[in-house]
C-alpha cells in the first residue's frame, strides 16, 4: 500500500509538473503573440499620426498668408494637401469664430464645435492635438481626430482638423489574426481611449487602471494578464508607447 501510495504521488507530481509547464508554455506563446501584435499596432499608429500631421501642415500652407478659402486655387491646393489620407478620413478648417470654412466631408452639417477638445486645445495654444474617442455629431460614428492650431502673424485664426473613423483599426486587427476575443486599442497617455477594435461602447477613461497607475510609470513596454475593464474578459496584454507621440 505504501508503494502504491508513493507511486500515485510521484505520478501526480509528474502530471502536475507537465500541466504547469504546459500552462507556462501557453502563456509564453500568448505573450509572444501579443508583443508582436503590439509592435505592429505601434508602427501603424505612428504612421497614422505622421500622415495626419503632414496633411495638417499642408492644409495650413495651402491656405496661404491671406486666408481666402473660397478661391478656386486655394480649394485645389487644399484637396492636394489631403492626398495620401485613408479614403474615410475627413478634413475640416474651422475659423476662430467657429465657422467651418472648408471641409472634405460630403455629409457635413454646420455645427459649432468650439466646445470640442480638438478645437478648444489648439485655440488655447496647443500646436498639435490628438483627441480621445468621440461620437460624431454628424453621423453618430465613433471617431478620433488630430488638429493643428492655425496662426497668421502670431494671431490665432482657426484650427485644421483631420477626422478618422475608429473602424480604421479593423483591417489591422483582421491581418494580425490573433483569434477570437482578441482586441487592439490606441490609448492616450492621460488614460483616455482613442480607438479600439472591436469597437468600444463609447469614450472611456482608464487613468485609474493599473496600466497607467503601476505599469507605464515603470516601463514604456511590457506585458501583463488581467481582466479588461471594458468587457471583463481575461486576456494577456502587451503594450508599447508610440515614439514621438502621447499614445500607447
Coordinates of N, CA and C in Angstrom, one line a residue:
X1 N 0.8 -1.2 0.0 CA 0.0 0.0 0.0 C 0.9 1.3 0.0
X2 N 2.0 1.2 0.8 CA 2.9 2.3 0.8 C 3.5 2.6 -0.6
X3 N 3.9 1.5 -1.3 CA 4.4 1.6 -2.6 C 3.4 2.2 -3.6
X4 N 2.1 1.7 -3.5 CA 1.1 2.2 -4.4 C 0.9 3.7 -4.1
X5 N 0.8 4.1 -2.8 CA 0.6 5.5 -2.5 C 1.7 6.4 -3.0
X6 N 3.0 5.8 -2.9 CA 4.1 6.6 -3.3 C 4.1 6.7 -4.8
X7 N 3.7 5.6 -5.5 CA 3.7 5.7 -7.0 C 2.6 6.7 -7.4
X8 N 1.4 6.7 -6.8 CA 0.4 7.6 -7.1 C 0.9 9.1 -6.9
X9 N 1.6 9.3 -5.8 CA 2.1 10.6 -5.5 C 3.1 11.1 -6.6
X10 N 4.0 10.2 -6.9 CA 5.0 10.5 -8.0 C 4.3 10.8 -9.3
X11 N 3.3 10.0 -9.6 CA 2.6 10.1 -10.9 C 1.9 11.5 -10.9
X12 N 1.2 11.8 -9.7 CA 0.5 13.1 -9.6 C 1.5 14.3 -9.8
X13 N 2.7 14.2 -9.2 CA 3.6 15.2 -9.3 C 4.1 15.4 -10.7
X14 N 4.3 14.3 -11.4 CA 4.7 14.3 -12.8 C 3.6 15.0 -13.7
X15 N 2.4 14.5 -13.5 CA 1.3 15.1 -14.3 C 1.1 16.6 -13.9
X16 N 1.2 16.9 -12.6 CA 1.1 18.3 -12.2 C 2.2 19.2 -12.8
X17 N 3.4 18.6 -12.9 CA 4.5 19.4 -13.5 C 4.3 19.6 -15.0
X18 N 3.8 18.6 -15.6 CA 3.5 18.7 -17.1 C 2.4 19.7 -17.3
X19 N 1.4 19.7 -16.5 CA 0.3 20.7 -16.7 C 0.8 22.1 -16.4
X20 N 1.7 22.3 -15.4 CA 2.2 23.6 -15.0 C 3.1 24.1 -16.1
X21 N 4.0 23.2 -16.7 CA 4.9 23.5 -17.8 C 4.0 23.9 -19.0
X22 N 3.0 23.1 -19.3 CA 2.1 23.4 -20.4 C 1.5 24.8 -20.3
X23 N 1.0 25.1 -19.1 CA 0.4 26.4 -18.9 C 1.4 27.6 -19.1
X24 N 2.6 27.3 -18.6 CA 3.7 28.4 -18.8 C 4.0 28.5 -20.2
X25 N 4.1 27.4 -21.0 CA 4.4 27.5 -22.4 C 3.3 28.2 -23.1
X26 N 2.0 27.9 -22.7 CA 0.9 28.6 -23.4 C 0.9 30.1 -23.1
X27 N 1.3 30.5 -21.9 CA 1.3 31.9 -21.5 C 2.5 32.6 -22.3
X28 N 3.6 31.9 -22.4 CA 4.8 32.4 -23.2 C 4.4 32.7 -24.6
X29 N 3.6 31.7 -25.2 CA 3.2 31.8 -26.6 C 2.2 33.0 -26.7
X30 N 1.3 33.1 -25.8 CA 0.4 34.2 -25.8 C 1.1 35.6 -25.6
X31 N 2.1 35.7 -24.8 CA 2.8 36.9 -24.6 C 3.6 37.2 -25.8
X32 N 4.2 36.2 -26.5 CA 4.9 36.5 -27.7 C 4.0 37.0 -28.8
X33 N 2.8 36.4 -28.9 CA 1.9 36.8 -29.9 C 1.4 38.2 -29.7
X34 N 1.1 38.5 -28.4 CA 0.6 39.9 -28.0 C 1.7 40.9 -28.2
X35 N 2.9 40.6 -27.9 CA 4.0 41.5 -28.1 C 4.3 41.8 -29.6
X36 N 4.2 40.8 -30.4 CA 4.4 41.0 -31.9 C 3.2 41.9 -32.4
X37 N 2.0 41.6 -31.9 CA 0.9 42.4 -32.3 C 1.0 43.9 -31.9
X38 N 1.5 44.1 -30.6 CA 1.6 45.4 -30.1 C 2.6 46.2 -31.0
X39 N 3.7 45.5 -31.4 CA 4.7 46.2 -32.3 C 4.0 46.7 -33.6
X40 N 3.2 45.8 -34.2 CA 2.5 46.1 -35.4 C 1.5 47.3 -35.2
X41 N 0.8 47.3 -34.1 CA -0.1 48.4 -33.8 C 0.7 49.7 -33.6
X42 N 1.8 49.6 -32.9 CA 2.6 50.8 -32.7 C 3.1 51.4 -34.0
X43 N 3.6 50.5 -34.9 CA 4.1 51.0 -36.2 C 2.9 51.7 -37.0
X44 N 1.8 51.0 -37.0 CA 0.6 51.6 -37.7 C 0.1 52.9 -37.1
X45 N 0.1 52.9 -35.8 CA -0.3 54.2 -35.1 C 0.6 55.3 -35.4
X46 N 1.9 55.0 -35.4 CA 2.9 56.1 -35.8 C 2.7 56.6 -37.2
X47 N 2.3 55.6 -38.1 CA 2.0 56.0 -39.5 C 0.8 56.9 -39.5
X48 N -0.2 56.6 -38.8 CA -1.5 57.4 -38.8 C -1.2 58.8 -38.3
X49 N -0.4 58.9 -37.2 CA -0.1 60.2 -36.7 C 0.7 61.0 -37.7
X50 N 1.7 60.4 -38.3 CA 2.6 61.1 -39.3 C 1.8 61.6 -40.5
X51 N 1.0 60.7 -41.0 CA 0.1 61.1 -42.2 C -0.8 62.2 -41.8
X52 N -1.4 62.2 -40.7 CA -2.3 63.3 -40.3 C -1.5 64.6 -40.1
X53 N -0.4 64.5 -39.4 CA 0.4 65.7 -39.1 C 0.9 66.3 -40.4
X54 N 1.3 65.5 -41.4 CA 1.8 66.1 -42.7 C 0.6 66.7 -43.4
X55 N -0.6 66.1 -43.4 CA -1.7 66.6 -44.1 C -2.1 68.0 -43.5
X56 N -2.1 68.0 -42.1 CA -2.4 69.3 -41.5 C -1.5 70.4 -41.8
X57 N -0.2 70.1 -41.9 CA 0.8 71.1 -42.3 C 0.6 71.6 -43.7
X58 N 0.2 70.6 -44.6 CA 0.0 71.0 -46.0 C -1.3 71.9 -46.1
X59 N -2.3 71.5 -45.3 CA -3.5 72.3 -45.2 C -3.2 73.8 -44.8
X60 N -2.4 73.9 -43.7 CA -2.0 75.2 -43.3 C -1.3 76.0 -44.4
X61 N -0.4 75.3 -45.0 CA 0.3 76.0 -46.1 C -0.6 76.4 -47.3
X62 N -1.5 75.5 -47.6 CA -2.4 75.7 -48.7 C -3.3 76.9 -48.6
X63 N -3.6 77.3 -47.3 CA -4.4 78.5 -47.1 C -3.7 79.8 -47.5
X64 N -2.4 79.7 -47.4 CA -1.6 80.9 -47.8 C -1.6 82.0 -46.7
X65 N -0.9 83.0 -46.9 CA -0.8 84.1 -45.9 C -2.1 84.8 -45.8
X66 N -2.7 85.1 -46.9 CA -4.1 85.7 -46.8 C -5.1 84.7 -47.0
X67 N -5.8 84.3 -45.9 CA -6.7 83.2 -45.9 C -8.0 83.5 -46.7
X68 N -8.0 82.9 -47.9 CA -9.2 83.1 -48.8 C -9.6 81.7 -49.3
X69 N -10.3 80.9 -48.4 CA -10.6 79.5 -48.8 C -11.5 79.3 -49.9
X70 N -12.3 80.3 -50.3 CA -13.3 80.1 -51.4 C -12.7 80.3 -52.8
X71 N -11.4 80.7 -52.8 CA -10.8 80.9 -54.1 C -10.5 79.5 -54.7
X72 N -10.7 79.4 -56.0 CA -10.5 78.1 -56.7 C -9.1 77.5 -56.5
X73 N -8.1 78.4 -56.6 CA -6.7 77.9 -56.4 C -6.5 77.4 -55.0
X74 N -7.1 78.0 -54.0 CA -7.0 77.6 -52.6 C -7.7 76.3 -52.4
X75 N -8.9 76.1 -52.9 CA -9.6 74.8 -52.8 C -8.8 73.7 -53.4
X76 N -8.2 74.0 -54.6 CA -7.5 73.0 -55.3 C -6.2 72.6 -54.5
X77 N -5.6 73.6 -53.9 CA -4.4 73.3 -53.0 C -4.8 72.5 -51.8
X78 N -6.0 72.8 -51.2 CA -6.4 72.0 -50.0 C -6.7 70.6 -50.4
X79 N -7.3 70.4 -51.6 CA -7.6 69.0 -52.0 C -6.3 68.2 -52.2
X80 N -5.3 68.9 -52.8 CA -4.0 68.3 -53.0 C -3.3 67.9 -51.7
X81 N -3.6 68.8 -50.7 CA -3.0 68.6 -49.3 C -3.4 67.3 -48.7
X82 N -4.6 66.8 -49.1 CA -5.2 65.6 -48.5 C -4.8 64.3 -49.1
X83 N -4.0 64.4 -50.2 CA -3.5 63.1 -50.8 C -2.8 62.3 -49.8
X84 N -3.0 61.0 -49.9 CA -2.3 60.0 -49.0 C -3.1 59.6 -47.8
X85 N -4.2 60.4 -47.5 CA -5.1 60.0 -46.4 C -6.0 58.8 -46.7
X86 N -6.3 58.0 -45.7 CA -7.3 57.0 -46.0 C -8.6 57.5 -46.5
X87 N -9.3 56.8 -47.4 CA -10.5 57.3 -48.0 C -11.6 57.7 -47.1
X88 N -11.6 57.1 -45.9 CA -12.7 57.5 -44.9 C -12.3 58.7 -44.1
X89 N -11.1 59.2 -44.2 CA -10.7 60.4 -43.4 C -11.4 61.6 -43.9
X90 N -11.7 62.5 -43.0 CA -12.3 63.8 -43.4 C -11.5 65.0 -42.8
X91 N -11.5 66.0 -43.6 CA -10.7 67.2 -43.2 C -11.7 68.4 -43.0
X92 N -11.3 69.3 -42.1 CA -12.1 70.5 -41.8 C -11.1 71.6 -41.5
X93 N -11.5 72.8 -41.9 CA -10.8 74.0 -41.4 C -11.9 74.9 -40.8
X94 N -11.7 75.2 -39.5 CA -12.7 75.9 -38.7 C -12.1 77.2 -38.3
X95 N -12.7 78.4 -38.6 CA -12.2 79.7 -38.2 C -12.3 79.9 -36.7
X96 N -11.6 80.9 -36.2 CA -11.6 81.2 -34.8 C -13.0 81.5 -34.3
X97 N -13.9 82.0 -35.1 CA -15.3 82.3 -34.6 C -16.2 81.1 -34.7
X98 N -15.7 79.9 -35.1 CA -16.5 78.7 -35.2 C -17.0 78.3 -36.5
X99 N -16.9 79.2 -37.5 CA -17.4 78.9 -38.9 C -16.5 77.9 -39.6
X100 N -17.1 76.9 -40.2 CA -16.3 75.9 -41.0 C -16.1 76.5 -42.3
X101 N -14.9 76.8 -42.7 CA -14.6 77.5 -44.0 C -14.1 76.5 -45.0
X102 N -13.8 75.3 -44.6 CA -13.5 74.2 -45.6 C -13.7 72.9 -45.0
X103 N -14.3 71.9 -45.8 CA -14.4 70.5 -45.4 C -14.4 69.6 -46.6
X104 N -13.9 68.4 -46.4 CA -14.0 67.4 -47.5 C -15.1 66.4 -47.2
X105 N -15.9 66.7 -46.1 CA -16.9 65.8 -45.7 C -18.2 66.0 -46.5
X106 N -18.6 65.1 -47.4 CA -19.8 65.3 -48.2 C -21.1 65.4 -47.4
X107 N -21.1 64.9 -46.2 CA -22.3 64.9 -45.3 C -22.2 66.0 -44.3
X108 N -21.4 66.9 -44.5 CA -21.2 68.0 -43.5 C -22.5 68.7 -43.1
X109 N -22.6 68.9 -41.8 CA -23.7 69.7 -41.2 C -23.0 70.8 -40.4
X110 N -23.5 72.0 -40.6 CA -22.8 73.2 -39.9 C -23.1 73.1 -38.4
X111 N -22.2 72.7 -37.6 CA -22.3 72.6 -36.2 C -21.2 73.3 -35.5
X112 N -21.5 74.0 -34.4 CA -20.5 74.8 -33.7 C -19.6 73.8 -32.9
X113 N -18.4 73.6 -33.2 CA -17.5 72.6 -32.5 C -16.5 73.3 -31.5
X114 N -16.7 74.5 -31.2 CA -15.7 75.2 -30.4 C -15.6 74.6 -28.9
X115 N -16.7 73.9 -28.5 CA -16.6 73.2 -27.2 C -15.9 71.9 -27.2
X116 N -15.6 71.4 -28.4 CA -14.9 70.1 -28.6 C -13.4 70.3 -28.2
X117 N -12.8 69.3 -27.6 CA -11.4 69.5 -27.2 C -10.4 69.6 -28.4
X118 N -10.8 69.0 -29.5 CA -9.9 69.2 -30.7 C -9.9 70.6 -31.3
X119 N -10.9 71.4 -30.9 CA -10.8 72.8 -31.2 C -10.3 73.6 -30.0
X120 N -10.8 73.4 -28.9 CA -10.5 74.2 -27.7 C -9.0 74.1 -27.3
X121 N -8.4 72.9 -27.4 CA -7.0 72.8 -27.0 C -6.1 73.6 -28.0
X122 N -6.2 73.5 -29.3 CA -5.4 74.3 -30.2 C -5.7 75.8 -30.0
X123 N -7.0 76.1 -29.8 CA -7.4 77.5 -29.6 C -6.7 78.1 -28.3
X124 N -6.5 77.2 -27.3 CA -5.8 77.7 -26.1 C -4.3 77.7 -26.2
X125 N -3.8 77.3 -27.4 CA -2.3 77.4 -27.6 C -1.6 76.2 -28.0
X126 N -2.3 75.0 -27.9 CA -1.6 73.7 -28.3 C -1.4 73.7 -29.8
X127 N -0.2 73.4 -30.2 CA 0.2 73.4 -31.6 C -0.4 72.2 -32.4
X128 N -0.4 71.0 -31.7 CA -0.8 69.8 -32.3 C -1.5 69.0 -31.3
X129 N -2.7 68.5 -31.6 CA -3.5 67.8 -30.5 C -4.2 66.5 -31.1
X130 N -4.2 65.5 -30.2 CA -4.8 64.2 -30.5 C -6.0 64.0 -29.6
X131 N -7.2 63.8 -30.2 CA -8.4 63.7 -29.4 C -8.5 62.3 -28.8
X132 N -9.4 62.2 -27.8 CA -9.8 60.8 -27.3 C -10.9 60.4 -28.3
X133 N -11.4 59.2 -28.0 CA -12.5 58.6 -28.8 C -13.8 59.6 -28.6
X134 N -14.4 59.9 -29.8 CA -15.5 60.8 -29.8 C -16.7 60.1 -30.5
X135 N -17.9 60.6 -30.3 CA -19.1 60.2 -31.1 C -19.4 61.4 -32.0
X136 N -19.3 61.2 -33.3 CA -19.6 62.2 -34.3 C -21.0 62.8 -34.1
X137 N -21.1 64.1 -34.1 CA -22.4 64.8 -34.0 C -23.1 64.8 -35.4
X138 N -22.3 64.4 -36.4 CA -22.9 64.4 -37.8 C -23.6 63.1 -38.1
X139 N -22.8 62.0 -37.9 CA -23.4 60.6 -38.2 C -23.4 59.6 -37.1
X140 N -23.0 60.0 -35.9 CA -23.1 59.1 -34.8 C -22.0 58.1 -34.7
X141 N -21.0 58.1 -35.7 CA -19.9 57.1 -35.7 C -18.9 57.4 -34.6
X142 N -18.1 56.4 -34.2 CA -17.0 56.6 -33.3 C -15.8 57.1 -34.1
X143 N -15.3 58.2 -33.7 CA -14.2 58.9 -34.4 C -13.1 59.3 -33.5
X144 N -11.9 59.6 -34.0 CA -10.8 60.3 -33.3 C -10.2 61.3 -34.3
X145 N -9.6 62.3 -33.7 CA -9.1 63.4 -34.6 C -7.7 63.9 -34.2
X146 N -7.1 64.5 -35.2 CA -5.9 65.2 -35.0 C -6.1 66.7 -35.5
X147 N -5.6 67.6 -34.7 CA -5.9 69.0 -35.1 C -4.6 69.9 -34.9
X148 N -4.6 71.0 -35.6 CA -3.4 71.9 -35.7 C -3.9 73.3 -35.5
X149 N -3.2 74.0 -34.7 CA -3.5 75.5 -34.5 C -3.1 76.2 -35.7
X150 N -3.9 77.1 -36.2 CA -3.6 78.0 -37.3 C -3.3 79.4 -36.9
X151 N -2.2 80.0 -37.3 CA -1.9 81.3 -36.9 C -1.4 82.1 -38.1
X152 N -1.6 83.4 -38.1 CA -1.1 84.3 -39.1 C -0.5 85.5 -38.3
X153 N 0.8 85.7 -38.5 CA 1.5 86.8 -37.8 C 1.2 86.7 -36.3
X154 N 1.3 85.5 -35.7 CA 1.1 85.3 -34.3 C -0.3 85.4 -33.8
X155 N -1.3 85.5 -34.7 CA -2.7 85.7 -34.2 C -3.4 84.4 -34.6
X156 N -4.1 83.8 -33.6 CA -4.9 82.6 -33.8 C -6.1 82.9 -34.8
X157 N -6.1 82.1 -35.9 CA -7.2 82.3 -36.9 C -8.1 81.1 -37.0
X158 N -7.8 80.0 -36.4 CA -8.6 78.8 -36.6 C -7.9 77.5 -36.3
X159 N -8.5 76.4 -36.7 CA -8.0 75.1 -36.4 C -8.2 74.2 -37.6
X160 N -7.2 73.5 -38.1 CA -7.3 72.5 -39.1 C -7.4 71.1 -38.4
X161 N -8.4 70.3 -38.9 CA -8.7 69.0 -38.3 C -8.8 67.9 -39.3
X162 N -8.2 66.8 -38.9 CA -8.4 65.5 -39.7 C -9.1 64.5 -38.8
X163 N -10.2 64.0 -39.3 CA -11.0 63.0 -38.5 C -10.9 61.6 -39.1
X164 N -10.7 60.6 -38.3 CA -10.7 59.2 -38.7 C -11.8 58.4 -38.0
X165 N -12.4 57.5 -38.8 CA -13.4 56.6 -38.2 C -12.6 55.6 -37.3
X166 N -13.1 55.2 -36.2 CA -12.4 54.3 -35.3 C -12.2 52.9 -35.9
X167 N -13.1 52.6 -36.9 CA -13.1 51.3 -37.5 C -11.9 51.2 -38.5
X168 N -11.1 52.2 -38.5 CA -9.8 52.2 -39.3 C -8.9 51.0 -38.8
X169 N -9.1 50.6 -37.5 CA -8.3 49.6 -36.9 C -8.8 48.2 -37.4
X170 N -9.9 48.1 -38.0 CA -10.5 46.7 -38.3 C -9.5 45.9 -39.2
X171 N -9.0 46.6 -40.3 CA -8.2 45.9 -41.2 C -6.9 45.4 -40.6
X172 N -6.3 46.2 -39.7 CA -5.1 45.7 -38.9 C -5.5 44.6 -38.0
X173 N -6.6 44.7 -37.3 CA -7.0 43.6 -36.4 C -7.1 42.3 -37.2
X174 N -7.8 42.3 -38.3 CA -8.0 41.1 -39.1 C -6.7 40.6 -39.6
X175 N -5.8 41.4 -40.0 CA -4.5 41.0 -40.6 C -3.6 40.3 -39.5
X176 N -3.8 40.7 -38.2 CA -3.0 40.1 -37.2 C -3.4 38.7 -36.8
X177 N -4.7 38.4 -37.1 CA -5.3 37.1 -36.9 C -4.9 36.5 -35.5
X178 N -5.3 37.3 -34.4 CA -5.0 36.9 -33.1 C -6.0 35.9 -32.5
X179 N -7.1 35.6 -33.2 CA -8.0 34.7 -32.6 C -9.2 35.3 -32.0
X180 N -10.2 34.5 -31.7 CA -11.5 35.0 -31.1 C -11.2 35.7 -29.7
X181 N -11.9 36.8 -29.5 CA -11.8 37.5 -28.3 C -10.7 38.5 -28.2
X182 N -9.8 38.6 -29.2 CA -8.7 39.5 -29.1 C -9.1 40.9 -29.5
X183 N -8.4 41.9 -29.0 CA -8.7 43.3 -29.3 C -7.4 44.0 -29.5
X184 N -7.4 45.2 -30.2 CA -6.3 46.1 -30.3 C -6.9 47.5 -30.0
X185 N -6.1 48.3 -29.3 CA -6.5 49.6 -28.8 C -5.4 50.6 -29.0
X186 N -5.8 51.9 -29.1 CA -4.9 53.0 -29.0 C -5.4 53.8 -27.9
X187 N -4.5 54.2 -26.9 CA -4.8 54.9 -25.8 C -3.9 56.2 -25.7
X188 N -4.5 57.2 -25.1 CA -3.7 58.4 -24.9 C -3.0 58.4 -23.5
X189 N -1.9 59.1 -23.4 CA -1.1 58.9 -22.2 C -1.8 59.4 -20.9
X190 N -2.9 60.1 -21.0 CA -3.7 60.5 -19.9 C -4.7 59.5 -19.5
X191 N -4.7 58.3 -20.2 CA -5.7 57.3 -19.9 C -6.9 57.2 -20.7
X192 N -7.1 58.2 -21.6 CA -8.3 58.2 -22.4 C -8.2 57.3 -23.6
X193 N -9.2 56.5 -23.9 CA -9.3 55.6 -25.1 C -9.4 56.5 -26.3
X194 N -8.6 56.2 -27.4 CA -8.6 56.9 -28.6 C -9.3 56.0 -29.7
X195 N -9.0 54.8 -29.7 CA -9.7 53.9 -30.7 C -9.5 52.4 -30.2
X196 N -10.5 51.6 -30.6 CA -10.4 50.2 -30.3 C -11.2 49.4 -31.3
X197 N -10.6 48.1 -31.6 CA -11.4 47.2 -32.4 C -11.2 45.8 -31.8
X198 N -12.4 45.1 -31.6 CA -13.8 45.5 -31.9 C -14.1 46.8 -31.1
X199 N -15.1 47.6 -31.7 CA -15.4 48.9 -31.1 C -15.8 48.9 -29.6
X200 N -15.5 49.9 -29.0 CA -16.0 50.2 -27.6 C -17.4 50.7 -27.7
X201 N -18.0 50.8 -26.5 CA -19.4 51.4 -26.5 C -19.4 52.9 -26.5
X202 N -18.2 53.5 -26.4 CA -18.1 54.9 -26.4 C -16.8 55.3 -25.7
X203 N -16.7 56.6 -25.4 CA -15.5 57.1 -24.7 C -15.2 56.4 -23.4
X204 N -13.9 56.3 -23.0 CA -13.6 55.5 -21.8 C -12.3 56.1 -21.2
X205 N -12.4 56.4 -19.9 CA -11.3 56.9 -19.1 C -10.6 55.8 -18.3
X206 N -9.4 55.4 -18.6 CA -8.7 54.3 -18.0 C -7.5 54.8 -17.1
X207 N -7.6 56.1 -16.7 CA -6.5 56.7 -16.0 C -6.2 56.0 -14.6
X208 N -7.3 55.4 -14.1 CA -7.1 54.7 -12.8 C -6.9 53.2 -12.9
X209 N -6.7 52.8 -14.2 CA -6.4 51.4 -14.4 C -4.9 51.1 -14.2
X210 N -4.6 49.8 -13.8 CA -3.2 49.5 -13.4 C -2.2 49.8 -14.5
X211 N -2.6 49.7 -15.8 CA -1.6 50.1 -16.8 C -1.0 51.5 -16.6
X212 N -1.9 52.4 -16.2 CA -1.5 53.8 -16.0 C -1.0 54.1 -14.6
X213 N -1.5 53.4 -13.6 CA -1.1 53.7 -12.3 C 0.2 53.0 -11.9
X214 N 0.4 51.8 -12.4 CA 1.5 51.0 -12.0 C 2.5 50.6 -13.1
X215 N 2.1 50.2 -14.2 CA 3.0 49.6 -15.2 C 3.7 50.7 -16.1
X216 N 3.0 51.6 -16.7 CA 3.6 52.6 -17.5 C 4.6 53.5 -16.8
X217 N 4.4 53.9 -15.5 CA 5.4 54.6 -14.8 C 6.7 53.9 -14.7
X218 N 6.7 52.5 -14.7 CA 7.9 51.7 -14.6 C 8.5 51.4 -15.9
X219 N 7.7 51.2 -16.9 CA 8.3 50.8 -18.2 C 7.4 51.2 -19.4
X220 N 8.0 51.6 -20.5 CA 7.2 52.1 -21.6 C 6.8 50.9 -22.5
X221 N 7.3 49.7 -22.2 CA 7.0 48.5 -22.9 C 6.8 47.3 -21.9
X222 N 5.8 46.5 -22.1 CA 5.6 45.4 -21.2 C 4.4 44.5 -21.5
X223 N 4.2 43.5 -20.7 CA 3.1 42.6 -20.8 C 2.5 42.2 -19.5
X224 N 1.2 41.9 -19.4 CA 0.6 41.5 -18.2 C -0.7 40.8 -18.5
X225 N -1.2 40.1 -17.5 CA -2.5 39.4 -17.6 C -3.5 40.0 -16.7
X226 N -4.7 40.3 -17.2 CA -5.7 40.9 -16.4 C -7.1 40.9 -17.1
X227 N -8.1 41.1 -16.3 CA -9.5 41.2 -16.9 C -9.6 42.6 -17.5
X228 N -10.2 42.7 -18.7 CA -10.3 44.0 -19.3 C -11.3 44.8 -18.5
X229 N -11.0 46.1 -18.3 CA -12.0 47.0 -17.6 C -13.2 47.3 -18.5
X230 N -13.1 47.0 -19.8 CA -14.2 47.3 -20.7 C -15.2 46.2 -20.8
X231 N -14.8 44.9 -21.0 CA -15.7 43.8 -21.1 C -15.5 42.7 -20.2
X232 N -14.5 42.8 -19.2 CA -14.3 41.9 -18.1 C -13.8 40.5 -18.6
X233 N -13.2 40.5 -19.8 CA -12.6 39.3 -20.4 C -11.1 39.2 -20.0
X234 N -10.7 38.0 -19.5 CA -9.3 37.8 -19.1 C -8.5 37.7 -20.3
X235 N -7.4 38.5 -20.4 CA -6.5 38.5 -21.6 C -5.1 38.7 -21.2
X236 N -4.2 38.2 -22.0 CA -2.8 38.6 -21.9 C -2.6 39.8 -22.8
X237 N -2.0 40.8 -22.2 CA -2.0 42.1 -22.8 C -0.5 42.6 -23.0
X238 N -0.2 43.1 -24.2 CA 1.1 43.7 -24.4 C 0.9 45.1 -24.8
X239 N 1.8 46.0 -24.2 CA 1.6 47.4 -24.5 C 2.9 48.0 -24.9
X240 N 2.9 49.1 -25.7 CA 4.1 49.9 -26.1 C 3.7 51.3 -26.3
X241 N 4.6 52.2 -25.9 CA 4.4 53.6 -26.2 C 4.8 53.9 -27.6
X242 N 4.1 54.8 -28.3 CA 4.4 55.1 -29.7 C 5.4 56.3 -29.7
X243 N 6.7 56.0 -30.1 CA 7.7 57.1 -30.1 C 7.3 58.4 -30.7
X244 N 7.6 59.5 -30.0 CA 7.3 60.8 -30.5 C 5.9 61.3 -30.4
X245 N 5.1 60.5 -29.7 CA 3.7 60.8 -29.5 C 3.3 60.7 -28.1
X246 N 2.0 61.0 -27.8 CA 1.5 60.8 -26.4 C 0.5 59.6 -26.4
X247 N 0.8 58.6 -27.3 CA -0.1 57.5 -27.5 C 0.6 56.2 -27.0
X248 N -0.3 55.2 -26.6 CA 0.1 53.9 -26.2 C -0.7 52.9 -27.0

